[in-house]
Amino acid sequence: MLSCTRRELIASFLGLPLLAACDKLGSLTSRQQRALECGFAGPDHALGHKLREGLAPAPSHTRQVPVLVLGAGIAGLSAAWRLLRAGQTDFEVLELERVAGGTSCAGRNAISAFPWGAHYLPSPLPHARAARAQLVDLGVASQAADGELSYDESQWVRAPQERLFVLDRWYEGLFPFAGASERDVAELTRFEKHVAELSRLQDDAGKRLFALPLAAAGDPGPLAALDSLTFSDWLLREGYTSKRLRFFLEYGTRDDMCARLDQTSAFAGLHYHAARSDAHGPSNFLTWPDGNGQLVARLAARCGSLLRTSVLVTRIAALPDARWEVHTFEPATGRSEALQAQHVIAALPDGVLSRLLPAALNRPSLHAQGLETGAWLVANVSLRKRPQSRGYPECWDNVLYGSQSLGYVVATHQTDSAERARSVWTWYLPLTGTPHEERKRLAALSFQECCALLLADLSRPHPDIAEHIERIDFFRWAHAMPRPAPGMFFGPLASARKRASASLPGLSFAHTELSGLALFEEAQWHGVRAAEEVLAARGVLGEQLA
């Protein structure tokens, strides 16, 4: 039986419904825990904190690099992709971690590849020119003469796609229809109609009002007022009171924004649905066993030796001749360099940039202006055999009604065959409280406590899961994504984001925080936009994708 302290831990992280069921949940024996204690994967927090503490070793030598890209998340890798597409090869990409990808990174074991963060991509609509061009370039899509894209069917999410665990069994889909009233269903239908209408809205120039990336959207006019409300308040104002509908919508805000309905801008909440739909309905999902890590791998392969990992940037300084000097440190070798560049693309989060840039630049700090970033706990659970499951069969996305987790995605779903018993499940827990406090709670979790949380959640739908686990690996994301609170898009934070996005001579910025939405399409667009600023400064003319 779990101790009182452990019971409180589970209730705190997973919600009160789990507390009532706590004594009946599965658990790991001490022997199993010792066998499974693999530690934590994830960012090198200790090294990152050395930067915060002022690590700045003197460079041992100076080297000239015409163009530097700092950061190899989707933004940095997309900047590199755009430079390569224009025939530029005189650049380097520097990444702190051992692997590229940022929150789209992935792992692999003897069973399968698996995601550590972003795990799907909605097929981009026609206005997302940069994303569509990149998918064609990477071999994910092919383009017909009329501009239409087609995809290999193996990259579409296989059926069955989604299921929801309610009370004691699984049901198809993510809306909790089981036990729903006529009013619940009527509110869902009305909301879907509302979203369809929003997705069709255009400004006088013919631009959609809800688009991905945000830069492709038109002037929202009166709809900008949505950004002054929380999504929760907007739902109440419009008469949406169904608890089941609110659960369904909050699943989306927790998934993409690490935020509850009462923490999310109404504009962001509606954008989540309207920007991914057109006259044909919602976009289809592209996915792979390693999630968006598949796209990272293809982008990184294009870079080849131009990508350097395990390199910490300790300083960015302006030189008198309009160039920039970037100081780096390699923990593995102890080597420190001063890299002098004509152009730098800083594809780094605001919290890192604020410690690297000289104060004299007066670049606004988004965090100082109120930007919050959410924390996550992610686990990959390796199974020697599928556990018990009652109701609708296993899907790609498996969500638990009433839990604060997002459930799990089956990494092997795209490649499963009838005879495959082993699998990897990727479990996601967004921490939606006060970000600073959540980061402290996340850092304090032991491996055993993480196991307790995961098993408390997954033993409800799978009572025997503990018997079938051969390995659990956890990943702690302290700063996983920006949280789009009211004011992010048309309020005070909007003007701060605009100023923070503005390039300086020879220095461009690219990151999802500049959009306020942690989406592949936003990161990719910022990377392409920054690269095209560099290309323009170098006199390289050609297509404009951003």
XYZ file of C-alpha atoms in Angstrom:
546
model
C 0.000 0.000 0.000
C 1.245 3.469 -0.774
C 2.113 5.692 2.166
C 0.103 8.788 3.012
C 2.867 10.938 1.578
C 2.856 8.928 -1.639
C -0.933 9.160 -1.818
C -0.715 12.933 -1.527
C 1.994 13.016 -4.181
C -0.224 11.123 -6.626
C -3.256 13.295 -5.871
C -1.132 16.418 -6.345
C 0.308 15.412 -9.714
C -2.494 13.348 -11.223
C -5.690 14.700 -9.671
C -8.122 13.671 -6.953
C -9.753 10.788 -8.887
C -6.483 8.898 -8.538
C -6.378 9.364 -4.763
C -9.605 7.440 -4.232
C -8.280 4.536 -6.302
C -4.777 4.713 -4.894
C -4.843 1.636 -2.647
C -5.970 -0.588 -5.501
C -3.289 0.455 -7.955
C -0.490 -1.718 -9.238
C 3.040 -1.255 -7.983
C 6.576 -2.398 -8.614
C 8.402 -4.645 -6.171
C 11.699 -3.399 -4.742
C 13.524 -5.879 -6.968
C 11.694 -4.587 -10.038
C 12.493 -0.992 -9.102
C 16.188 -1.778 -8.724
C 16.166 -3.444 -12.128
C 14.342 -0.548 -13.726
C 16.193 2.357 -12.166
C 17.797 3.646 -15.344
C 18.011 7.227 -14.187
C 16.757 10.190 -16.178
C 17.314 11.042 -19.803
C 16.995 14.631 -20.884
C 18.712 17.989 -21.001
C 21.980 18.516 -19.155
C 20.514 20.755 -16.445
C 23.786 20.842 -14.495
C 25.676 22.190 -17.483
C 22.930 24.661 -18.305
C 22.960 25.902 -14.716
C 26.712 26.526 -14.956
C 25.872 29.142 -17.563
C 23.431 30.719 -15.112
C 26.173 30.691 -12.493
C 28.530 32.575 -14.787
C 30.631 29.880 -16.474
C 32.809 31.766 -18.955
C 36.209 30.126 -19.556
C 38.650 32.235 -21.544
C 38.879 31.057 -25.179
C 42.102 29.251 -26.042
C 41.969 30.415 -29.657
C 39.890 32.351 -32.181
C 38.346 30.969 -35.366
C 36.418 32.563 -38.238
C 33.017 31.098 -39.189
C 30.983 33.159 -41.687
C 27.576 32.110 -40.319
C 26.693 30.564 -36.947
C 23.385 28.972 -35.968
C 23.049 28.639 -32.197
C 20.669 25.874 -31.162
C 19.602 22.731 -33.026
C 15.939 22.537 -32.199
C 13.438 22.729 -35.052
C 14.100 26.471 -35.466
C 17.879 26.111 -35.704
C 17.739 23.026 -37.917
C 15.230 24.745 -40.203
C 17.511 27.749 -40.489
C 20.307 25.379 -41.532
C 17.974 23.644 -43.992
C 17.084 26.981 -45.593
C 20.743 27.987 -45.901
C 21.581 24.643 -47.500
C 18.616 24.965 -49.865
C 20.162 28.239 -51.050
C 23.533 26.553 -51.627
C 25.235 27.925 -48.504
C 27.615 25.586 -46.700
C 29.934 27.984 -44.845
C 28.147 27.776 -41.513
C 28.054 25.744 -38.314
C 25.186 24.733 -36.040
C 26.025 24.523 -32.332
C 23.902 22.530 -29.882
C 24.302 22.168 -26.111
C 22.804 18.688 -25.862
C 24.271 15.421 -27.107
C 21.483 15.098 -29.655
C 19.674 17.651 -31.791
C 15.964 18.325 -31.744
C 15.076 20.288 -28.627
C 11.536 19.318 -27.595
C 11.265 17.208 -30.771
C 14.151 14.921 -29.817
C 13.763 11.153 -29.718
C 15.353 7.984 -28.371
C 15.661 4.366 -29.364
C 16.032 0.990 -27.683
C 15.955 -2.658 -28.759
C 12.179 -2.531 -29.236
C 11.606 0.699 -31.117
C 12.408 4.332 -31.658
C 10.247 6.628 -29.511
C 9.613 10.349 -28.971
C 10.706 12.375 -25.960
C 8.459 15.285 -26.843
C 6.526 16.324 -29.948
C 5.116 13.230 -31.603
C 3.012 14.329 -34.588
C 2.580 17.004 -37.234
C -0.763 18.041 -38.754
C -0.406 18.082 -42.532
C 0.350 21.754 -43.340
C -2.316 23.727 -45.193
C -1.383 25.547 -48.448
C -0.487 28.870 -46.794
C 2.260 27.140 -44.739
C 4.682 27.426 -47.648
C 7.904 26.924 -45.696
C 6.681 23.804 -43.896
C 5.338 22.260 -47.092
C 8.568 22.949 -48.987
C 10.561 21.374 -46.175
C 8.452 18.216 -46.085
C 8.907 17.788 -49.829
C 12.650 18.377 -49.508
C 12.938 15.816 -46.708
C 11.086 13.155 -48.683
C 8.063 13.177 -46.384
C 5.776 14.493 -49.130
C 5.752 14.755 -52.909
C 4.312 17.689 -54.820
C 2.212 17.483 -57.962
C 2.300 20.033 -60.782
C -0.756 21.786 -59.338
C 1.019 22.234 -55.991
C -0.956 19.568 -54.128
C 1.030 17.425 -51.691
C 0.684 13.695 -51.308
C 2.115 11.548 -48.542
C 3.124 7.938 -48.178
C 0.229 6.313 -46.327
C 2.638 4.764 -43.814
C 3.171 8.264 -42.408
C -0.518 8.909 -41.683
C -1.645 7.862 -38.223
C -2.920 4.312 -38.582
C -6.391 3.331 -37.464
C -7.471 3.002 -34.740
C -6.268 6.484 -33.824
C -7.662 7.565 -30.477
C -9.441 6.169 -27.454
C -10.530 7.416 -24.020
C -10.659 5.472 -20.751
C -13.846 6.300 -18.826
C -14.694 4.571 -15.502
C -13.731 0.977 -16.306
C -13.176 0.640 -20.042
C -11.898 2.239 -23.246
C -14.119 4.014 -25.770
C -13.331 5.230 -29.283
C -12.430 8.906 -29.707
C -11.317 11.585 -27.247
C -14.663 13.135 -26.366
C -16.255 11.322 -23.393
C -19.463 10.216 -25.082
C -19.926 7.375 -22.576
C -22.517 8.679 -20.145
C -22.807 12.018 -21.957
C -26.150 13.837 -21.870
C -27.954 15.282 -24.868
C -26.773 18.694 -23.689
C -23.128 17.535 -23.648
C -23.373 16.318 -27.226
C -25.277 19.417 -28.344
C -22.555 21.677 -26.926
C -19.868 19.679 -28.723
C -21.779 19.970 -31.988
C -22.250 23.713 -31.502
C -18.547 24.191 -30.700
C -17.479 22.237 -33.793
C -19.774 24.406 -35.925
C -18.307 27.514 -34.310
C -14.761 26.358 -35.116
C -15.698 25.562 -38.714
C -16.989 29.123 -39.116
C -13.811 30.591 -37.594
C -11.608 28.491 -39.887
C -13.290 30.061 -42.938
C -12.854 33.690 -41.857
C -10.553 35.866 -43.983
C -9.483 39.500 -43.965
C -9.866 41.914 -46.879
C -6.634 40.621 -48.406
C -7.939 37.054 -48.456
C -5.763 35.829 -45.569
C -7.155 33.410 -43.026
C -7.683 34.904 -39.562
C -6.562 31.667 -37.907
C -3.465 30.235 -39.557
C -0.281 28.276 -38.903
C 2.200 29.809 -38.799
C 0.765 32.906 -37.135
C 2.710 35.075 -39.568
C 0.469 33.817 -42.397
C -2.682 35.068 -40.672
C -4.553 38.220 -41.631
C -5.688 41.114 -39.464
C -8.134 39.636 -36.912
C -9.987 42.916 -36.420
C -12.557 42.553 -33.602
C -11.443 38.965 -32.972
C -8.273 40.342 -31.363
C -10.429 40.958 -28.285
C -10.457 37.181 -27.749
C -6.896 37.540 -26.504
C -8.051 39.582 -23.521
C -10.101 36.646 -22.176
C -9.157 33.252 -20.821
C -10.509 30.337 -22.823
C -12.494 29.339 -19.737
C -14.194 32.742 -19.512
C -14.955 32.734 -23.235
C -16.600 29.307 -22.987
C -18.784 30.498 -20.125
C -19.666 33.674 -21.984
C -20.756 31.620 -24.998
C -22.799 29.246 -22.872
C -20.481 26.234 -23.003
C -20.859 24.684 -19.552
C -20.545 20.942 -20.231
C -17.831 19.409 -18.041
C -17.202 16.835 -20.733
C -16.669 19.470 -23.400
C -14.360 21.386 -21.064
C -12.328 18.219 -20.449
C -12.029 17.649 -24.201
C -10.928 21.243 -24.860
C -8.549 21.320 -21.907
C -6.904 18.163 -23.201
C -5.901 20.299 -26.204
C -4.596 23.252 -24.196
C -2.627 20.986 -21.855
C -1.221 19.083 -24.834
C -0.039 22.032 -26.920
C 0.314 24.764 -24.286
C 0.870 23.099 -20.886
C -2.020 25.202 -19.628
C -5.504 24.840 -18.205
C -8.507 26.585 -19.748
C -8.288 29.329 -17.143
C -4.624 29.966 -18.006
C -5.008 30.060 -21.794
C -5.858 32.991 -24.033
C -9.224 32.415 -25.702
C -7.570 33.327 -28.996
C -4.988 30.561 -28.472
C -7.645 28.040 -27.448
C -9.721 28.679 -30.563
C -6.626 28.906 -32.757
C -5.710 25.340 -31.710
C -8.840 24.087 -33.485
C -9.527 26.648 -36.232
C -5.986 26.956 -37.624
C -5.783 23.236 -38.367
C -8.998 23.035 -40.366
C -10.060 24.035 -43.839
C -13.098 23.420 -46.054
C -12.308 19.694 -45.986
C -12.208 19.508 -42.180
C -9.321 19.045 -39.711
C -5.826 18.271 -40.998
C -4.674 14.666 -40.907
C -1.798 13.740 -38.591
C 1.643 12.653 -39.756
C 3.592 10.555 -37.281
C 6.449 8.079 -36.969
C 7.691 5.727 -34.197
C 10.082 8.467 -33.035
C 7.471 11.203 -33.475
C 8.880 14.473 -34.770
C 12.305 13.057 -33.996
C 12.004 11.567 -37.487
C 11.978 15.075 -38.953
C 14.873 16.048 -36.683
C 16.905 13.065 -37.916
C 16.333 14.025 -41.558
C 17.221 17.666 -40.934
C 20.318 16.749 -38.916
C 21.446 14.353 -41.644
C 21.323 17.227 -44.133
C 23.664 19.215 -41.882
C 26.186 16.402 -41.507
C 29.452 17.663 -40.013
C 28.116 21.243 -39.993
C 26.187 20.272 -36.850
C 28.227 20.166 -33.631
C 26.598 18.841 -30.463
C 27.672 19.028 -26.786
C 28.846 22.608 -27.266
C 27.854 25.231 -24.701
C 27.633 28.850 -25.846
C 28.812 31.083 -22.994
C 28.785 34.546 -24.550
C 27.613 36.538 -27.577
C 29.394 39.854 -28.047
C 29.341 42.559 -30.711
C 32.627 43.366 -32.449
C 33.491 46.900 -33.639
C 33.297 45.916 -37.316
C 29.622 44.812 -37.177
C 30.581 41.172 -36.702
C 29.787 38.995 -33.710
C 31.969 36.891 -31.420
C 30.527 33.765 -29.859
C 32.387 32.045 -27.031
C 31.921 28.288 -26.690
C 32.921 25.577 -24.233
C 33.060 21.818 -24.825
C 32.733 19.965 -21.489
C 34.075 16.695 -22.913
C 37.401 18.222 -23.960
C 37.574 21.375 -21.857
C 38.204 23.347 -25.044
C 36.937 26.900 -25.339
C 36.799 28.860 -28.585
C 35.995 32.360 -29.748
C 34.091 32.084 -33.027
C 33.854 35.275 -35.061
C 30.992 35.468 -37.545
C 29.444 37.912 -39.997
C 26.000 36.521 -39.209
C 24.561 34.738 -36.187
C 21.134 33.105 -35.897
C 20.280 32.703 -32.214
C 17.719 29.883 -32.146
C 17.733 29.819 -28.356
C 15.075 30.316 -25.670
C 14.743 33.698 -24.022
C 16.025 32.512 -20.654
C 19.314 31.441 -22.238
C 19.673 34.452 -24.525
C 19.256 36.905 -21.669
C 22.410 35.475 -20.082
C 24.443 35.509 -23.291
C 23.704 38.900 -24.836
C 25.264 42.145 -23.593
C 22.829 44.332 -21.666
C 23.749 47.278 -23.908
C 21.713 45.727 -26.740
C 18.528 46.515 -24.786
C 16.767 43.485 -26.238
C 13.615 42.907 -24.158
C 13.482 39.810 -21.991
C 10.212 37.999 -22.635
C 10.328 36.361 -19.220
C 10.743 39.760 -17.582
C 7.649 40.851 -19.520
C 5.614 37.957 -18.111
C 6.186 35.021 -20.470
C 5.766 31.717 -18.646
C 7.114 28.346 -19.761
C 5.536 25.063 -18.700
C 7.235 21.962 -17.288
C 6.619 18.318 -18.257
C 7.436 14.830 -17.097
C 7.651 12.292 -19.934
C 8.257 8.549 -19.655
C 8.969 5.820 -22.163
C 7.736 2.474 -20.882
C 9.183 -0.621 -22.531
C 6.801 -3.580 -22.345
C 7.623 -7.236 -22.853
C 3.913 -7.902 -23.359
C 0.787 -5.791 -23.723
C -1.132 -5.554 -20.407
C -4.842 -6.154 -19.921
C -7.148 -3.716 -21.689
C -10.935 -3.619 -21.587
C -13.124 -2.106 -24.282
C -11.997 -0.394 -27.479
C -8.657 -1.773 -28.755
C -5.260 -0.144 -28.337
C -4.814 3.052 -30.362
C -2.018 5.418 -31.248
C -3.273 7.973 -28.687
C -4.693 6.655 -25.402
C -6.153 9.201 -22.961
C -7.529 8.824 -19.426
C -10.662 10.742 -18.476
C -10.212 12.578 -15.180
C -6.403 12.331 -15.072
C -4.076 15.300 -15.235
C -1.788 13.274 -17.484
C -2.347 13.110 -21.240
C -2.194 9.328 -21.244
C 0.197 7.642 -23.625
C 1.126 7.300 -27.285
C 2.155 3.889 -28.642
C 5.530 4.313 -30.345
C 5.169 1.005 -32.202
C 1.670 1.787 -33.495
C 2.860 2.617 -37.017
C 4.942 -0.551 -37.290
C 3.018 -3.054 -35.151
C 2.248 -6.461 -36.598
C -0.112 -9.090 -35.265
C 2.698 -11.136 -33.745
C 4.505 -8.274 -32.007
C 4.129 -8.495 -28.221
C 6.713 -5.937 -27.114
C 6.056 -2.243 -27.361
C 7.069 1.193 -26.070
C 4.478 3.561 -24.630
C 5.291 7.265 -24.285
C 3.474 8.795 -21.305
C 3.030 12.549 -20.923
C 2.354 14.582 -17.770
C 2.117 18.383 -18.201
C 2.544 20.351 -14.963
C 0.090 23.216 -15.147
C 0.642 24.976 -11.833
C 2.841 28.030 -11.216
C 5.844 27.391 -13.493
C 8.576 28.183 -10.979
C 7.005 25.920 -8.352
C 6.374 23.175 -10.895
C 10.023 23.191 -11.932
C 11.039 22.774 -8.296
C 8.575 19.893 -7.854
C 9.773 18.261 -11.045
C 13.443 18.503 -10.073
C 12.714 17.017 -6.639
C 11.015 13.868 -7.962
C 12.991 10.683 -7.417
C 12.941 7.789 -9.859
C 10.760 5.804 -7.439
C 8.282 8.671 -7.165
C 8.138 8.993 -10.938
C 7.422 5.255 -11.155
C 4.656 5.639 -8.585
C 3.022 8.429 -10.576
C 3.188 6.521 -13.847
C 1.851 3.298 -12.349
C -0.903 5.111 -10.475
C -2.083 6.521 -13.784
C -1.678 3.485 -16.029
C -2.818 0.835 -13.554
C -6.366 2.167 -13.766
C -6.872 1.016 -17.369
C -4.207 -1.729 -17.162
C -4.257 -3.371 -13.688
C -1.453 -5.799 -14.535
C 0.899 -3.354 -16.245
C 3.618 -3.657 -13.574
C 4.055 -7.330 -14.477
C 4.889 -6.540 -18.099
C 7.336 -3.628 -17.787
C 10.948 -4.345 -18.625
C 12.235 -0.766 -18.498
C 11.091 2.781 -17.661
C 12.994 5.904 -18.678
C 11.979 9.409 -17.613
C 12.673 12.797 -19.159
C 12.189 16.041 -17.223
C 11.430 19.125 -19.296
C 11.876 22.192 -17.067
C 11.081 24.717 -19.837
C 9.103 22.718 -22.376
C 6.950 25.384 -24.007
C 5.638 28.941 -23.715
C 2.227 29.246 -22.081
C -0.039 31.538 -24.190
C -1.833 33.465 -21.452
C -4.221 36.334 -22.261
C -2.353 39.218 -23.869
C 0.143 36.986 -25.675
C -1.016 37.836 -29.205
C -2.551 41.323 -29.116
C -1.664 42.612 -25.649
C 1.510 43.697 -23.835
C 3.376 40.464 -24.550
C 2.669 40.871 -28.268
C 4.666 44.098 -28.471
C 7.466 42.540 -26.399
C 7.582 39.545 -28.766
C 7.745 41.851 -31.764
C 10.684 43.767 -30.300
C 12.428 40.528 -29.305
C 11.990 39.162 -32.848
C 13.563 42.197 -34.510
C 16.975 41.375 -35.929
C 20.085 43.446 -35.313
C 22.789 43.933 -37.959
C 24.278 40.455 -38.301
C 22.162 38.928 -35.518
C 18.774 37.241 -36.055
C 16.518 35.446 -33.602
C 14.432 32.292 -34.071
C 12.410 30.420 -31.454
C 8.807 29.383 -30.743
C 8.738 31.769 -27.774
C 8.710 34.574 -30.342
C 5.308 33.245 -31.458
C 3.974 32.245 -28.069
C 3.012 28.800 -29.406
C 5.326 25.793 -29.128
C 4.433 24.257 -32.463
C 6.593 22.762 -35.188
C 5.115 25.171 -37.745
C 6.084 28.206 -35.645
C 9.632 27.037 -34.918
C 10.144 26.072 -38.544
C 8.880 29.431 -39.818
C 11.115 31.422 -37.457
C 14.145 29.400 -38.514
C 13.401 29.929 -42.203
C 12.663 33.621 -41.666
C 15.973 34.149 -39.824
C 17.896 32.277 -42.530
C 16.298 34.399 -45.243
C 17.401 37.517 -43.353
C 20.963 36.194 -43.532
C 20.608 35.291 -47.206
C 19.307 38.772 -48.023
C 22.207 40.381 -46.169
C 24.626 38.215 -48.161
C 22.995 39.190 -51.442
C 21.626 35.714 -52.118
C 18.361 36.324 -53.910
C 15.762 33.714 -54.716
C 12.555 32.205 -53.411
C 10.927 33.613 -50.298
C 9.332 30.957 -48.119
C 8.824 32.939 -44.919
